[in-house]
Amino acid sequence: MSGLRLAVSWLTVLPVRGPDSVDRAVAGRAIALAPLVGGLLGAGAAGLLWVLVWAGASAALAGLLVVGALALITRGMHLDGLADTMDGLGSYGPPERARQIMKSGGAGPFGVAAIVFSIGVQAFSFAALAEADRWFAVALAVTVGRVAVVLACREGIAAAPDAGFGALVAGTQPPLTGAAWSVAALAAATLATLNHWQGPLAVLIALAASTILIRHTVRRFAGLSGDPLGATIELTVSLTAATLSLNL
């Protein structure tokens, strides 16, 4: 239970106290259980979206409010990680300089643009799914974002220098854990669309893109840190929701 409590305390603002002592073993269990927290967040997002539409809000407004609610319940950490990662990638400096920019606390033009784009894609995608009464697809997109985190922390990924969070979670996930969650996401995705193939395709595209992003950031920043994990979540949710919303 220590891993689950830590996962909830890390990934949400819910009043759940994590264990007093956190080492790589406990951190690894928390990352392995991150998709369960994603399922909880996804169910809440789908439920809130349904309530807002039922109450008379337009689909576009409801989608935007749900994205805002997700940002609030996750402390905005993932959007912050997205902005810092994009600013670091856009610096074109050596890894040390890129990591310094990521830790600066401000948001540069690349970061601001990434946040606006991510929020827009998710909000409009959620709106389209709401108009089609596809609530499960909304929950799935949010959940798959946390599956990507498990894959990002797979064995063989090293932590970036001076990365406190990265040092705890990098390389903690055996291949079987990532494979199990990926298969579960693909299986669940068959229920997200009427044609039964678009959902798995959306998951495959999103997880492949997140894997490419992590590989690039690990090479660019000389290891894994917390910011690219946040960027991975936002990218995966956006791609999954956008592909699911397409009228194929």
mmCIF file of C-alpha atoms in Angstrom:
data_model
loop_
_atom_site.group_PDB
_atom_site.id
_atom_site.type_symbol
_atom_site.label_atom_id
_atom_site.label_comp_id
_atom_site.label_asym_id
_atom_site.label_seq_id
_atom_site.Cartn_x
_atom_site.Cartn_y
_atom_site.Cartn_z
ATOM 1 C CA MET A 1 0.000 0.000 0.000
ATOM 2 C CA SER A 2 2.957 2.341 0.464
ATOM 3 C CA GLY A 3 3.480 2.397 -3.296
ATOM 4 C CA LEU A 4 -0.158 3.211 -3.987
ATOM 5 C CA ARG A 5 -0.266 5.942 -1.351
ATOM 6 C CA LEU A 6 2.901 7.444 -2.772
ATOM 7 C CA ALA A 7 1.490 7.309 -6.307
ATOM 8 C CA VAL A 8 -1.641 9.176 -5.227
ATOM 9 C CA SER A 9 0.314 11.763 -3.242
ATOM 10 C CA TRP A 10 2.745 12.300 -6.117
ATOM 11 C CA LEU A 11 0.211 12.495 -8.927
ATOM 12 C CA THR A 12 -2.710 14.310 -7.286
ATOM 13 C CA VAL A 13 -3.555 16.866 -4.614
ATOM 14 C CA LEU A 14 -5.784 14.393 -2.820
ATOM 15 C CA PRO A 15 -5.097 14.382 0.943
ATOM 16 C CA VAL A 16 -3.278 11.055 0.952
ATOM 17 C CA ARG A 17 -0.062 10.907 2.933
ATOM 18 C CA GLY A 18 2.769 8.988 1.362
ATOM 19 C CA PRO A 19 5.231 6.838 3.313
ATOM 20 C CA ASP A 20 7.656 8.571 5.658
ATOM 21 C CA SER A 21 10.650 7.095 3.866
ATOM 22 C CA VAL A 22 10.918 6.884 0.078
ATOM 23 C CA ASP A 23 13.617 4.843 -1.616
ATOM 24 C CA ARG A 24 13.907 3.480 -5.157
ATOM 25 C CA ALA A 25 11.953 0.347 -4.256
ATOM 26 C CA VAL A 26 8.935 2.290 -3.000
ATOM 27 C CA ALA A 27 9.252 4.840 -5.809
ATOM 28 C CA GLY A 28 9.313 2.019 -8.332
ATOM 29 C CA ARG A 29 6.119 0.551 -6.928
ATOM 30 C CA ALA A 30 4.485 3.983 -7.091
ATOM 31 C CA ILE A 31 5.389 4.383 -10.764
ATOM 32 C CA ALA A 32 4.147 0.857 -11.501
ATOM 33 C CA LEU A 33 0.772 1.810 -9.995
ATOM 34 C CA ALA A 34 0.543 5.197 -11.723
ATOM 35 C CA PRO A 35 -2.000 3.907 -14.297
ATOM 36 C CA LEU A 36 -4.400 3.118 -11.433
ATOM 37 C CA VAL A 37 -4.216 6.762 -10.398
ATOM 38 C CA GLY A 38 -4.683 7.647 -14.044
ATOM 39 C CA GLY A 39 -7.851 5.568 -14.098
ATOM 40 C CA LEU A 40 -9.149 7.455 -11.064
ATOM 41 C CA LEU A 41 -8.364 10.805 -12.688
ATOM 42 C CA GLY A 42 -9.844 9.643 -15.985
ATOM 43 C CA ALA A 43 -13.088 8.552 -14.367
ATOM 44 C CA GLY A 44 -13.316 11.893 -12.607
ATOM 45 C CA ALA A 45 -12.626 13.799 -15.827
ATOM 46 C CA ALA A 46 -15.274 11.852 -17.746
ATOM 47 C CA GLY A 47 -17.773 12.296 -14.926
ATOM 48 C CA LEU A 48 -17.167 16.032 -14.675
ATOM 49 C CA LEU A 49 -17.458 16.393 -18.437
ATOM 50 C CA TRP A 50 -20.808 14.577 -18.392
ATOM 51 C CA VAL A 51 -22.127 16.737 -15.535
ATOM 52 C CA LEU A 52 -21.093 19.966 -17.249
ATOM 53 C CA VAL A 53 -22.737 18.992 -20.536
ATOM 54 C CA TRP A 54 -25.839 17.762 -18.700
ATOM 55 C CA ALA A 55 -25.984 21.106 -16.849
ATOM 56 C CA GLY A 56 -26.107 22.977 -20.156
ATOM 57 C CA ALA A 57 -22.500 23.949 -20.796
ATOM 58 C CA SER A 58 -21.346 23.843 -24.381
ATOM 59 C CA ALA A 59 -19.073 20.945 -25.236
ATOM 60 C CA ALA A 60 -16.165 23.315 -25.899
ATOM 61 C CA LEU A 61 -16.550 25.062 -22.542
ATOM 62 C CA ALA A 62 -16.965 21.744 -20.737
ATOM 63 C CA GLY A 63 -13.820 20.361 -22.369
ATOM 64 C CA LEU A 64 -11.792 23.403 -21.364
ATOM 65 C CA LEU A 65 -13.069 23.265 -17.779
ATOM 66 C CA VAL A 66 -12.184 19.576 -17.513
ATOM 67 C CA VAL A 67 -8.636 20.254 -18.698
ATOM 68 C CA GLY A 68 -8.424 23.003 -16.092
ATOM 69 C CA ALA A 69 -9.737 20.673 -13.406
ATOM 70 C CA LEU A 70 -7.128 18.062 -14.318
ATOM 71 C CA ALA A 71 -4.429 20.711 -14.043
ATOM 72 C CA LEU A 72 -5.696 21.719 -10.604
ATOM 73 C CA ILE A 73 -5.920 18.193 -9.213
ATOM 74 C CA THR A 74 -2.414 17.425 -10.446
ATOM 75 C CA ARG A 75 -0.958 20.724 -9.143
ATOM 76 C CA GLY A 76 -0.190 21.763 -12.704
ATOM 77 C CA MET A 77 2.990 19.682 -12.427
ATOM 78 C CA HIS A 78 2.627 18.006 -15.796
ATOM 79 C CA LEU A 79 2.003 21.244 -17.656
ATOM 80 C CA ASP A 80 4.976 22.759 -15.856
ATOM 81 C CA GLY A 81 7.075 19.759 -16.864
ATOM 82 C CA LEU A 82 5.915 20.152 -20.459
ATOM 83 C CA ALA A 83 6.879 23.831 -20.512
ATOM 84 C CA ASP A 84 10.280 23.239 -18.904
ATOM 85 C CA THR A 85 11.041 20.354 -21.258
ATOM 86 C CA MET A 86 10.183 22.347 -24.364
ATOM 87 C CA ASP A 87 12.262 25.290 -23.157
ATOM 88 C CA GLY A 88 15.173 22.943 -22.473
ATOM 89 C CA LEU A 89 14.884 21.334 -25.893
ATOM 90 C CA GLY A 90 14.603 24.729 -27.545
ATOM 91 C CA SER A 91 17.764 26.052 -25.936
ATOM 92 C CA TYR A 92 20.109 24.183 -28.311
ATOM 93 C CA GLY A 93 22.774 24.358 -25.625
ATOM 94 C CA PRO A 94 24.756 21.520 -24.022
ATOM 95 C CA PRO A 95 22.935 19.196 -21.583
ATOM 96 C CA GLU A 96 24.162 21.171 -18.574
ATOM 97 C CA ARG A 97 22.762 24.420 -19.960
ATOM 98 C CA ALA A 98 19.473 22.766 -20.962
ATOM 99 C CA ARG A 99 18.998 21.334 -17.463
ATOM 100 C CA GLN A 100 19.787 24.738 -15.974
ATOM 101 C CA ILE A 101 17.076 26.345 -18.110
ATOM 102 C CA MET A 102 14.589 23.664 -17.056
ATOM 103 C CA LYS A 103 15.272 24.407 -13.391
ATOM 104 C CA SER A 104 15.033 28.182 -13.780
ATOM 105 C CA GLY A 105 11.351 28.279 -12.818
ATOM 106 C CA GLY A 106 10.202 30.574 -15.633
ATOM 107 C CA ALA A 107 8.428 29.692 -18.864
ATOM 108 C CA GLY A 108 9.964 30.759 -22.157
ATOM 109 C CA PRO A 109 8.274 31.042 -25.556
ATOM 110 C CA PHE A 110 8.631 27.345 -26.354
ATOM 111 C CA GLY A 111 7.112 26.405 -23.012
ATOM 112 C CA VAL A 112 4.187 28.814 -23.274
ATOM 113 C CA ALA A 113 3.394 27.668 -26.807
ATOM 114 C CA ALA A 114 3.506 24.015 -25.720
ATOM 115 C CA ILE A 115 1.099 24.640 -22.836
ATOM 116 C CA VAL A 116 -1.381 26.517 -25.014
ATOM 117 C CA PHE A 117 -1.221 23.867 -27.714
ATOM 118 C CA SER A 118 -1.642 20.989 -25.242
ATOM 119 C CA ILE A 119 -4.585 22.582 -23.457
ATOM 120 C CA GLY A 120 -6.245 23.414 -26.762
ATOM 121 C CA VAL A 121 -5.866 19.934 -28.222
ATOM 122 C CA GLN A 122 -7.159 18.248 -25.073
ATOM 123 C CA ALA A 123 -10.073 20.650 -24.615
ATOM 124 C CA PHE A 124 -11.303 20.374 -28.210
ATOM 125 C CA SER A 125 -10.785 16.613 -28.250
ATOM 126 C CA PHE A 126 -12.737 16.166 -25.021
ATOM 127 C CA ALA A 127 -15.464 18.388 -26.471
ATOM 128 C CA ALA A 128 -15.724 16.230 -29.591
ATOM 129 C CA LEU A 129 -15.883 13.073 -27.508
ATOM 130 C CA ALA A 130 -18.569 14.607 -25.287
ATOM 131 C CA GLU A 131 -20.677 15.510 -28.310
ATOM 132 C CA ALA A 132 -20.486 11.863 -29.381
ATOM 133 C CA ASP A 133 -21.315 10.591 -25.854
ATOM 134 C CA ARG A 134 -17.995 8.748 -25.705
ATOM 135 C CA TRP A 135 -17.215 9.198 -22.033
ATOM 136 C CA PHE A 136 -15.061 6.079 -21.720
ATOM 137 C CA ALA A 137 -12.723 7.448 -24.385
ATOM 138 C CA VAL A 138 -12.075 10.509 -22.205
ATOM 139 C CA ALA A 139 -11.207 8.328 -19.222
ATOM 140 C CA LEU A 140 -8.991 6.138 -21.393
ATOM 141 C CA ALA A 141 -6.973 9.087 -22.720
ATOM 142 C CA VAL A 142 -6.181 10.315 -19.215
ATOM 143 C CA THR A 143 -5.237 6.815 -18.083
ATOM 144 C CA VAL A 144 -2.949 6.117 -21.034
ATOM 145 C CA GLY A 145 -0.959 9.208 -20.094
ATOM 146 C CA ARG A 146 0.065 7.434 -16.896
ATOM 147 C CA VAL A 147 0.841 4.194 -18.719
ATOM 148 C CA ALA A 148 3.411 6.210 -20.673
ATOM 149 C CA VAL A 149 5.126 7.098 -17.389
ATOM 150 C CA VAL A 150 5.694 3.412 -16.640
ATOM 151 C CA LEU A 151 7.312 2.947 -20.047
ATOM 152 C CA ALA A 152 9.415 6.074 -19.546
ATOM 153 C CA CYS A 153 10.949 4.656 -16.353
ATOM 154 C CA ARG A 154 11.836 1.282 -17.869
ATOM 155 C CA GLU A 155 15.068 -0.493 -17.074
ATOM 156 C CA GLY A 156 18.056 0.883 -18.948
ATOM 157 C CA ILE A 157 17.008 4.533 -18.568
ATOM 158 C CA ALA A 158 19.516 6.447 -16.450
ATOM 159 C CA ALA A 159 18.786 9.494 -14.314
ATOM 160 C CA ALA A 160 20.094 12.900 -15.314
ATOM 161 C CA PRO A 161 22.828 14.417 -13.121
ATOM 162 C CA ASP A 162 21.435 16.191 -10.061
ATOM 163 C CA ALA A 163 17.916 14.892 -10.834
ATOM 164 C CA GLY A 164 16.374 14.079 -7.471
ATOM 165 C CA PHE A 165 13.103 12.651 -8.767
ATOM 166 C CA GLY A 166 14.788 11.071 -11.768
ATOM 167 C CA ALA A 167 17.252 9.298 -9.486
ATOM 168 C CA LEU A 168 14.323 7.732 -7.619
ATOM 169 C CA VAL A 169 12.339 6.453 -10.593
ATOM 170 C CA ALA A 170 14.634 6.090 -13.630
ATOM 171 C CA GLY A 171 15.203 2.464 -14.576
ATOM 172 C CA THR A 172 12.844 1.070 -11.939
ATOM 173 C CA GLN A 173 10.316 -0.619 -14.245
ATOM 174 C CA PRO A 174 11.009 -4.101 -15.636
ATOM 175 C CA PRO A 175 9.875 -4.718 -19.224
ATOM 176 C CA LEU A 176 7.035 -6.964 -18.067
ATOM 177 C CA THR A 177 5.386 -4.156 -16.104
ATOM 178 C CA GLY A 178 5.329 -1.777 -19.044
ATOM 179 C CA ALA A 179 4.179 -4.531 -21.384
ATOM 180 C CA ALA A 180 1.347 -5.554 -19.050
ATOM 181 C CA TRP A 181 -0.018 -2.019 -18.745
ATOM 182 C CA SER A 182 0.338 -1.451 -22.501
ATOM 183 C CA VAL A 183 -1.597 -4.619 -23.307
ATOM 184 C CA ALA A 184 -4.268 -3.663 -20.783
ATOM 185 C CA ALA A 185 -4.584 -0.204 -22.364
ATOM 186 C CA LEU A 186 -4.827 -1.688 -25.857
ATOM 187 C CA ALA A 187 -7.491 -4.146 -24.725
ATOM 188 C CA ALA A 188 -9.524 -1.421 -23.031
ATOM 189 C CA ALA A 189 -9.149 0.774 -26.101
ATOM 190 C CA THR A 190 -11.167 -1.674 -28.202
ATOM 191 C CA LEU A 191 -14.202 -0.488 -26.224
ATOM 192 C CA ALA A 192 -13.509 3.215 -26.796
ATOM 193 C CA THR A 193 -14.737 3.354 -30.406
ATOM 194 C CA LEU A 194 -17.474 1.653 -32.372
ATOM 195 C CA ASN A 195 -15.067 0.322 -35.005
ATOM 196 C CA HIS A 196 -12.888 -1.337 -32.299
ATOM 197 C CA TRP A 197 -9.603 -0.579 -34.125
ATOM 198 C CA GLN A 198 -9.355 3.174 -33.770
ATOM 199 C CA GLY A 199 -8.908 2.969 -30.001
ATOM 200 C CA PRO A 200 -5.907 0.611 -30.096
ATOM 201 C CA LEU A 201 -4.439 2.690 -32.917
ATOM 202 C CA ALA A 202 -4.748 5.823 -30.779
ATOM 203 C CA VAL A 203 -2.982 4.114 -27.872
ATOM 204 C CA LEU A 204 -0.202 2.795 -30.110
ATOM 205 C CA ILE A 205 0.412 6.204 -31.680
ATOM 206 C CA ALA A 206 0.476 7.969 -28.314
ATOM 207 C CA LEU A 207 2.749 5.443 -26.587
ATOM 208 C CA ALA A 208 5.109 5.353 -29.573
ATOM 209 C CA ALA A 209 5.339 9.157 -29.571
ATOM 210 C CA SER A 210 5.972 9.238 -25.825
ATOM 211 C CA THR A 211 8.735 6.656 -26.194
ATOM 212 C CA ILE A 212 10.396 8.769 -28.883
ATOM 213 C CA LEU A 213 10.118 11.858 -26.685
ATOM 214 C CA ILE A 214 11.738 10.117 -23.710
ATOM 215 C CA ARG A 215 14.558 8.730 -25.831
ATOM 216 C CA HIS A 216 15.248 12.175 -27.248
ATOM 217 C CA THR A 217 15.138 13.956 -23.887
ATOM 218 C CA VAL A 218 17.343 11.334 -22.225
ATOM 219 C CA ARG A 219 19.906 11.858 -24.966
ATOM 220 C CA ARG A 220 19.474 15.635 -24.970
ATOM 221 C CA PHE A 221 19.576 16.106 -21.185
ATOM 222 C CA ALA A 222 22.014 13.264 -20.422
ATOM 223 C CA GLY A 223 19.421 11.299 -18.483
ATOM 224 C CA LEU A 224 15.876 11.283 -17.139
ATOM 225 C CA SER A 225 14.412 13.908 -14.815
ATOM 226 C CA GLY A 226 10.927 14.739 -13.630
ATOM 227 C CA ASP A 227 10.077 17.382 -16.234
ATOM 228 C CA PRO A 228 10.111 15.043 -19.257
ATOM 229 C CA LEU A 229 7.797 12.697 -17.366
ATOM 230 C CA GLY A 230 5.261 15.508 -17.075
ATOM 231 C CA ALA A 231 5.737 16.324 -20.749
ATOM 232 C CA THR A 232 5.190 12.659 -21.588
ATOM 233 C CA ILE A 233 1.866 12.621 -19.753
ATOM 234 C CA GLU A 234 0.591 15.729 -21.526
ATOM 235 C CA LEU A 235 1.744 14.533 -24.948
ATOM 236 C CA THR A 236 0.198 11.094 -24.492
ATOM 237 C CA VAL A 237 -3.152 12.391 -23.240
ATOM 238 C CA SER A 238 -3.309 14.900 -26.095
ATOM 239 C CA LEU A 239 -2.475 12.391 -28.819
ATOM 240 C CA THR A 240 -4.766 9.698 -27.450
ATOM 241 C CA ALA A 241 -7.729 12.046 -27.060
ATOM 242 C CA ALA A 242 -7.151 13.683 -30.439
ATOM 243 C CA THR A 243 -6.956 10.386 -32.320
ATOM 244 C CA LEU A 244 -9.980 8.990 -30.500
ATOM 245 C CA SER A 245 -11.976 12.098 -31.421
ATOM 246 C CA LEU A 246 -11.406 11.674 -35.154
ATOM 247 C CA ASN A 247 -14.473 10.626 -37.131
ATOM 248 C CA LEU A 248 -12.964 7.640 -38.911
#
